[in-house]
Coordinates of C-alpha atoms in Angstrom, one line a residue:
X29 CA -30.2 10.9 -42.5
X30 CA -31.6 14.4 -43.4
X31 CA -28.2 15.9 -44.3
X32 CA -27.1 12.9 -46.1
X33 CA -30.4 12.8 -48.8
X34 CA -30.4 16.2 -49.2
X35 CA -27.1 16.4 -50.0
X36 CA -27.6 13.4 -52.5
X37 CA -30.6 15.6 -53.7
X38 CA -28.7 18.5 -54.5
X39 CA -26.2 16.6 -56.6
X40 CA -28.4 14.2 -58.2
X41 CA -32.1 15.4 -58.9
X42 CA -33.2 15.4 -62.4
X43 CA -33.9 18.5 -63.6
X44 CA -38.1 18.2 -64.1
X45 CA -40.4 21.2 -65.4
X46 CA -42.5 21.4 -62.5
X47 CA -39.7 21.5 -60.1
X48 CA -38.6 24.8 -61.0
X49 CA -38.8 27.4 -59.2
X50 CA -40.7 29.5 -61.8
X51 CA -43.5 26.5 -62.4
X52 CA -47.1 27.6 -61.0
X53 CA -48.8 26.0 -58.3
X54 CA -51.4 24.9 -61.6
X55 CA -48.2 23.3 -63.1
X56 CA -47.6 21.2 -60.1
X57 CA -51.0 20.4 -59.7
X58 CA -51.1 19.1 -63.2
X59 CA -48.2 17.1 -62.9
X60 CA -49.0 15.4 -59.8
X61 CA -52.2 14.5 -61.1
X62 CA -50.3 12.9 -64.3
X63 CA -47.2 11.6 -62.6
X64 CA -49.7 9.3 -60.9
X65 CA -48.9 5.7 -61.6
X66 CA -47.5 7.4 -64.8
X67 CA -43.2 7.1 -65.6
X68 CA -41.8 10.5 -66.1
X69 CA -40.6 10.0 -69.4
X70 CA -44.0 9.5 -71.0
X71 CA -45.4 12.6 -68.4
X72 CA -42.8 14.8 -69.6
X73 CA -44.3 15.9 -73.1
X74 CA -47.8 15.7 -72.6
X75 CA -47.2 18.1 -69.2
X76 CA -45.8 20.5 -71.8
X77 CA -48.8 20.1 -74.1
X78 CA -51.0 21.0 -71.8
X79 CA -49.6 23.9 -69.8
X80 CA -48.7 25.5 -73.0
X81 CA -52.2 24.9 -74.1
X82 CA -54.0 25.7 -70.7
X83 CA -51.7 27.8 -68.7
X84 CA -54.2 28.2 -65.9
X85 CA -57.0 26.8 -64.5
X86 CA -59.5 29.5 -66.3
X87 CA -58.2 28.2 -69.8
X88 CA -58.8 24.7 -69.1
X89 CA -62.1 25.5 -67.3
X90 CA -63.4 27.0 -70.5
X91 CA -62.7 24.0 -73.1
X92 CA -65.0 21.3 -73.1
X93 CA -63.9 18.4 -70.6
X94 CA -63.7 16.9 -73.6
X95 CA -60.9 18.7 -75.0
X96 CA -59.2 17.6 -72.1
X97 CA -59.8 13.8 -72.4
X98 CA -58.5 14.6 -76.3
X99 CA -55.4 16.1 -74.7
X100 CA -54.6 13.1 -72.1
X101 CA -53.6 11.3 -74.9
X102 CA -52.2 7.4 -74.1
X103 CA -51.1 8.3 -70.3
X104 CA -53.8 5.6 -68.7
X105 CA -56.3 6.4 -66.3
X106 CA -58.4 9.1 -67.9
X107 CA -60.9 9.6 -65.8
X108 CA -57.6 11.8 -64.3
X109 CA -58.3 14.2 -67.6
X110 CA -61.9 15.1 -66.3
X111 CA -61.0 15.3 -62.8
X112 CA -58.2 18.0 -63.8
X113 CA -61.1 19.8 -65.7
X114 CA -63.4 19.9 -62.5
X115 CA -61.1 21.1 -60.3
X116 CA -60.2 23.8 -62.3
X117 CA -63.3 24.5 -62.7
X118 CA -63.5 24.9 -58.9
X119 CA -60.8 26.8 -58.8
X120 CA -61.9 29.2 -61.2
X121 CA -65.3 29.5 -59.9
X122 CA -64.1 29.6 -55.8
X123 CA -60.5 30.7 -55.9
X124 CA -60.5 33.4 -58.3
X125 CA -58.7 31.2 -61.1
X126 CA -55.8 30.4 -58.6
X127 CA -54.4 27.0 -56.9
X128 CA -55.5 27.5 -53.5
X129 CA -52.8 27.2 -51.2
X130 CA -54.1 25.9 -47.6
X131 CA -54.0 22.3 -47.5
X132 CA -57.8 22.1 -47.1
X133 CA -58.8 24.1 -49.7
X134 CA -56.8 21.9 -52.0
X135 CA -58.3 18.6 -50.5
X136 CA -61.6 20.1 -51.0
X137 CA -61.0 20.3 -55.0
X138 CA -62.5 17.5 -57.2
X139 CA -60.3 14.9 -57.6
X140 CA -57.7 15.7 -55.1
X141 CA -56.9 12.9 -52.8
X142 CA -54.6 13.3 -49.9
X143 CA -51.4 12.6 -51.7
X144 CA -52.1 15.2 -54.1
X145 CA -53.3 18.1 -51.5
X146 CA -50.4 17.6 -49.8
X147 CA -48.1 17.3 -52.7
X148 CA -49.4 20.8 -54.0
X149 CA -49.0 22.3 -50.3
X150 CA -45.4 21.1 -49.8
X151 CA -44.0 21.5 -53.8
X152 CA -45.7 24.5 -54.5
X153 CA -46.2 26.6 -51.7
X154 CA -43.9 25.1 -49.4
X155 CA -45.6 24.4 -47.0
X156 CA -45.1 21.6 -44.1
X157 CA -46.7 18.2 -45.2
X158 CA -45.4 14.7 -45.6
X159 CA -46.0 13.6 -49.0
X160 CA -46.3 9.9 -49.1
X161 CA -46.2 8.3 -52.5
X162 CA -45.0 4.8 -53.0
X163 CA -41.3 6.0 -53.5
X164 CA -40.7 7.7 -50.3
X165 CA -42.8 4.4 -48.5
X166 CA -40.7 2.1 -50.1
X167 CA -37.3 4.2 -48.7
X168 CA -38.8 4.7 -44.9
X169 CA -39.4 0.8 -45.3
X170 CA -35.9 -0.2 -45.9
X171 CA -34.1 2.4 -44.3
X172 CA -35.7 2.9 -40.9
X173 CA -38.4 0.0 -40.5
X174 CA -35.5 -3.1 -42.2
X175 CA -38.4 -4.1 -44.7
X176 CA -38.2 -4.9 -47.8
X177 CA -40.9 -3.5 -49.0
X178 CA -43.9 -1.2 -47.7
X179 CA -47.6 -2.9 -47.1
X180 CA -49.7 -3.3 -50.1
X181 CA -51.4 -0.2 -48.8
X182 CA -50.5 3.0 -46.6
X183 CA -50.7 2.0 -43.0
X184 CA -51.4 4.6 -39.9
X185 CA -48.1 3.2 -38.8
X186 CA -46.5 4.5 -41.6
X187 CA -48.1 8.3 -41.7
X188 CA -46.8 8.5 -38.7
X189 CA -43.3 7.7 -39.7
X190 CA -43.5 10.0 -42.1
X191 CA -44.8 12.6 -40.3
X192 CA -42.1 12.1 -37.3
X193 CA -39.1 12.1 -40.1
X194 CA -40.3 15.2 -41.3
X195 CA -38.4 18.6 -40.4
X196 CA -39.4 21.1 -38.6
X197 CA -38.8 24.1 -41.1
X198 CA -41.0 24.1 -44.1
X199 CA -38.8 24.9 -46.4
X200 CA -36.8 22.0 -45.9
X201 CA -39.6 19.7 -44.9
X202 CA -40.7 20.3 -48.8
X203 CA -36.9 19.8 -50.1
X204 CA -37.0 16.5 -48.0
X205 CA -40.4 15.1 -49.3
X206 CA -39.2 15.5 -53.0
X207 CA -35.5 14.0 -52.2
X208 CA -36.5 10.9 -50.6
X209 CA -39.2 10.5 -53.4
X210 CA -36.4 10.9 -55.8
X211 CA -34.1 8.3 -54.2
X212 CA -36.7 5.7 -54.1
X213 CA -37.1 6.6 -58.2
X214 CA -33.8 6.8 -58.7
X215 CA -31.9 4.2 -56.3
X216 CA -33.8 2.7 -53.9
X217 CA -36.2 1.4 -56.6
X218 CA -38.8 -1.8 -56.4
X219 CA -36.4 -4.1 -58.3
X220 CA -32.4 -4.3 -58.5
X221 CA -32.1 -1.4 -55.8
X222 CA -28.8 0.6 -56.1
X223 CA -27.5 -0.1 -53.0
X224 CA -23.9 1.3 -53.1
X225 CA -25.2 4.8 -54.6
X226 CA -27.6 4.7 -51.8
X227 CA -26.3 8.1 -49.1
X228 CA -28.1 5.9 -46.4
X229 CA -26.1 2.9 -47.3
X230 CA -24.5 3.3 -43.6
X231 CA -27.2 3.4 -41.8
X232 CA -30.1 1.7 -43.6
X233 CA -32.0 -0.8 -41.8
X234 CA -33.0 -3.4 -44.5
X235 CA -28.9 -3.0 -45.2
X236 CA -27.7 -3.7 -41.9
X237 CA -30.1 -6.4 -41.4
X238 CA -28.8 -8.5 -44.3
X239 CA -31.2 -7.5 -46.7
X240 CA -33.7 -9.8 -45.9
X241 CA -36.9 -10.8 -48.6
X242 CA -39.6 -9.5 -48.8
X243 CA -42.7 -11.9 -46.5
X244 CA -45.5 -10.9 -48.2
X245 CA -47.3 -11.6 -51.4
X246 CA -45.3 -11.1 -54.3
X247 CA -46.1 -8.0 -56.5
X248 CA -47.9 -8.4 -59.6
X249 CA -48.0 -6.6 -62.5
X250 CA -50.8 -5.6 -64.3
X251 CA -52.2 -7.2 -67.2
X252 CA -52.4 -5.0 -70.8
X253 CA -53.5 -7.2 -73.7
X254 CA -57.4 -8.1 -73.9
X255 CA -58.2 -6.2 -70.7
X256 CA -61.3 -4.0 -70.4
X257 CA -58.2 -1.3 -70.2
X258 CA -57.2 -2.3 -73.2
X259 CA -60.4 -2.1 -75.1
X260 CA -61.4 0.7 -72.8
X261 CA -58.1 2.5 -74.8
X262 CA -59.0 1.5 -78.0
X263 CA -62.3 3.1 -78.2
X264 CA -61.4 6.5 -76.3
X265 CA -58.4 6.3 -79.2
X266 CA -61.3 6.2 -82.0
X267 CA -62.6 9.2 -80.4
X268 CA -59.4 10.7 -79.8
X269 CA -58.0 10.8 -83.1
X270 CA -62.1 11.8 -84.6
X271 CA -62.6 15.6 -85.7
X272 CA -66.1 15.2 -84.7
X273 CA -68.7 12.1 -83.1
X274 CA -68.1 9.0 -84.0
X275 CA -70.5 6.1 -85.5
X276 CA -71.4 3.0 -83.5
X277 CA -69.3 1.1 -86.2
X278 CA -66.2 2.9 -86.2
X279 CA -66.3 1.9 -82.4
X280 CA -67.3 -1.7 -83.8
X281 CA -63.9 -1.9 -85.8
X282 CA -61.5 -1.0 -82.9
X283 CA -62.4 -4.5 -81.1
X284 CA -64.0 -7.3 -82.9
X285 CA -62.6 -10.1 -80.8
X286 CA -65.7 -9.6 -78.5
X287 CA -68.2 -7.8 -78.9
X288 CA -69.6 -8.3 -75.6
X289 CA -66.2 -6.9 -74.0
X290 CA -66.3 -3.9 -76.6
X291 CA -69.8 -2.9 -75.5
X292 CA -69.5 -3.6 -71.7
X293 CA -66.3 -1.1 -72.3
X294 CA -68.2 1.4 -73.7
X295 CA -71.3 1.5 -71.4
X296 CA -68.6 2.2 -68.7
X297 CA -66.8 4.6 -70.7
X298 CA -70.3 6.3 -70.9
X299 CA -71.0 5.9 -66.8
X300 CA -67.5 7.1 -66.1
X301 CA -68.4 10.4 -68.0
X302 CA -65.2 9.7 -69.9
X303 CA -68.1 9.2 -74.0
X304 CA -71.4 10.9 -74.5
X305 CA -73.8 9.2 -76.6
X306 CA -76.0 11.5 -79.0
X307 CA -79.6 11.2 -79.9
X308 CA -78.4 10.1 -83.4
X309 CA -76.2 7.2 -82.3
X310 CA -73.0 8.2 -82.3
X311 CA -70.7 9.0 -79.8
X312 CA -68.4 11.9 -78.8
X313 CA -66.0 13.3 -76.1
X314 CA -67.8 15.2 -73.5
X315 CA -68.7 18.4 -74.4
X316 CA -67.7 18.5 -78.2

């Protein structure tokens, strides 16, 4: 199994930014942070943005967390733009302006879950880790386990896996936590998996068990249009796109379907740190 993904690795990874060799450990950091329930595509430009703009944690550490919201741009989920900002701040402040490189100094960072520390640990410093995003639990489902698909969250049961399937060199234990993550991206995917491009097609479980369906609840996708999200983007896009605060109205005329919605959107935009409202009463990205 190790041989045969590695060697599927070697011939078929895409060639990303912050897998070469050269990238900093801030560069991975960054891009696991924006990779995260994020396609690669839309990740891909805006990583570039930013580590051209802030090549290290110092440089983003002394813009306004604001500035950094501004930067996120439409990837989703921006409270993952201020979290980036505190932990470089962090860093800067307690690691000398440098991605700490022991696992629990990098869990210790704000914002950095245990996906992320370990990411970091295995991609940049290579260190031994199992790195368990949904990709690589989705291929240890079918291809040791015969599932279909993972549980709806990471089980003990499956850490474990992971952790026994990992090899004992760290070196290669890092080259085998990005391979099987890129087969479950590129082949062994959620829907219409490519079976006969599969290297574990021989041996795979879920395979030799007849490719049974998945018993569980069926995956749903999210809803977009007249979510909070959606509102939610609508106003941080007003503030986005503003050279400087905002008026309440201007906020007013990027949802007036329900009012209601738009203001329950924005006091949590305000709780989530993500708007700060000024004495006058208008509003502005933190810090700017």
């Amino acid at each position: 199994m190790l041989d045969a993904v590695l060697d599927w690795y070697s011939a078929n990874a895409r060639d990303l930014p912050w897998r070469d060799p050269e990238c900093s450990p801030w560069g991975v950091l960054v891009s696991e942070v924006m990779l995260q329930q994020t396609p690669v595509v839309r990740v891909l430009p805006a990583w570039a943005a930013w580590m051209e703009r802030w090549p290290t944690p110092p440089d983003l550490a002394a813009d306004a967390p604001g500035e950094a919201v501004r930067a996120w741009g439409r990837l989703g989920y921006p409270r993952r733009a201020l979290r980036l900002h505190a932990a470089a701040a962090a860093i800067t402040a307690e690691h000398d302006g440098r991605v700490p490189s022991e696992h629990a100094d990098l869990l210790a960072l704000p914002g950095v879950g245990a996906y992320t520390a370990a990411a970091v640990a295995a991609f940049a410093f290579r260190a031994r880790h199992a790195v368990v995003d949904t990709n690589v639990r989705r291929v240890h489902a079918r291809a040791v386990t015969g599932a279909a698909e993972p549980a709806p969250a990471l089980t003990s049961a499956e850490t474990r896996l992971a952790v026994d399937l990992l090899p004992a060199d760290p070196e290669t234990s890092a080259r085998w936590g990005v391979a099987v993550m890129e087969l479950g991206a590129l082949v062994c995917t959620a829907r219409a998996p490519r079976c006969p491009q599969c290297p574990l097609l021989d041996e795979c479980a879920w395979v030799l068990a007849g490719r049974p369906a998945h018993e569980g609840p069926a995956r749903r996708g999210q809803a977009w249009a007249g979510t909070d999200r959606q509102v939610r983007g609508r106003l941080l896009a007003v503030l986005r796109e503003a050279p400087g605060p905002v008026g309440a109205d201007d906020l007013a005329a990027a949802w007036t379907s329900d009012d209601a919605q738009r203001e329950r959107c924005l006091a949590g935009l305000v709780t989530d740190g993500l708007v700060e409202p000024l004495p006058d009463g208008r509003f502005a990205l933190p810090g700017t």
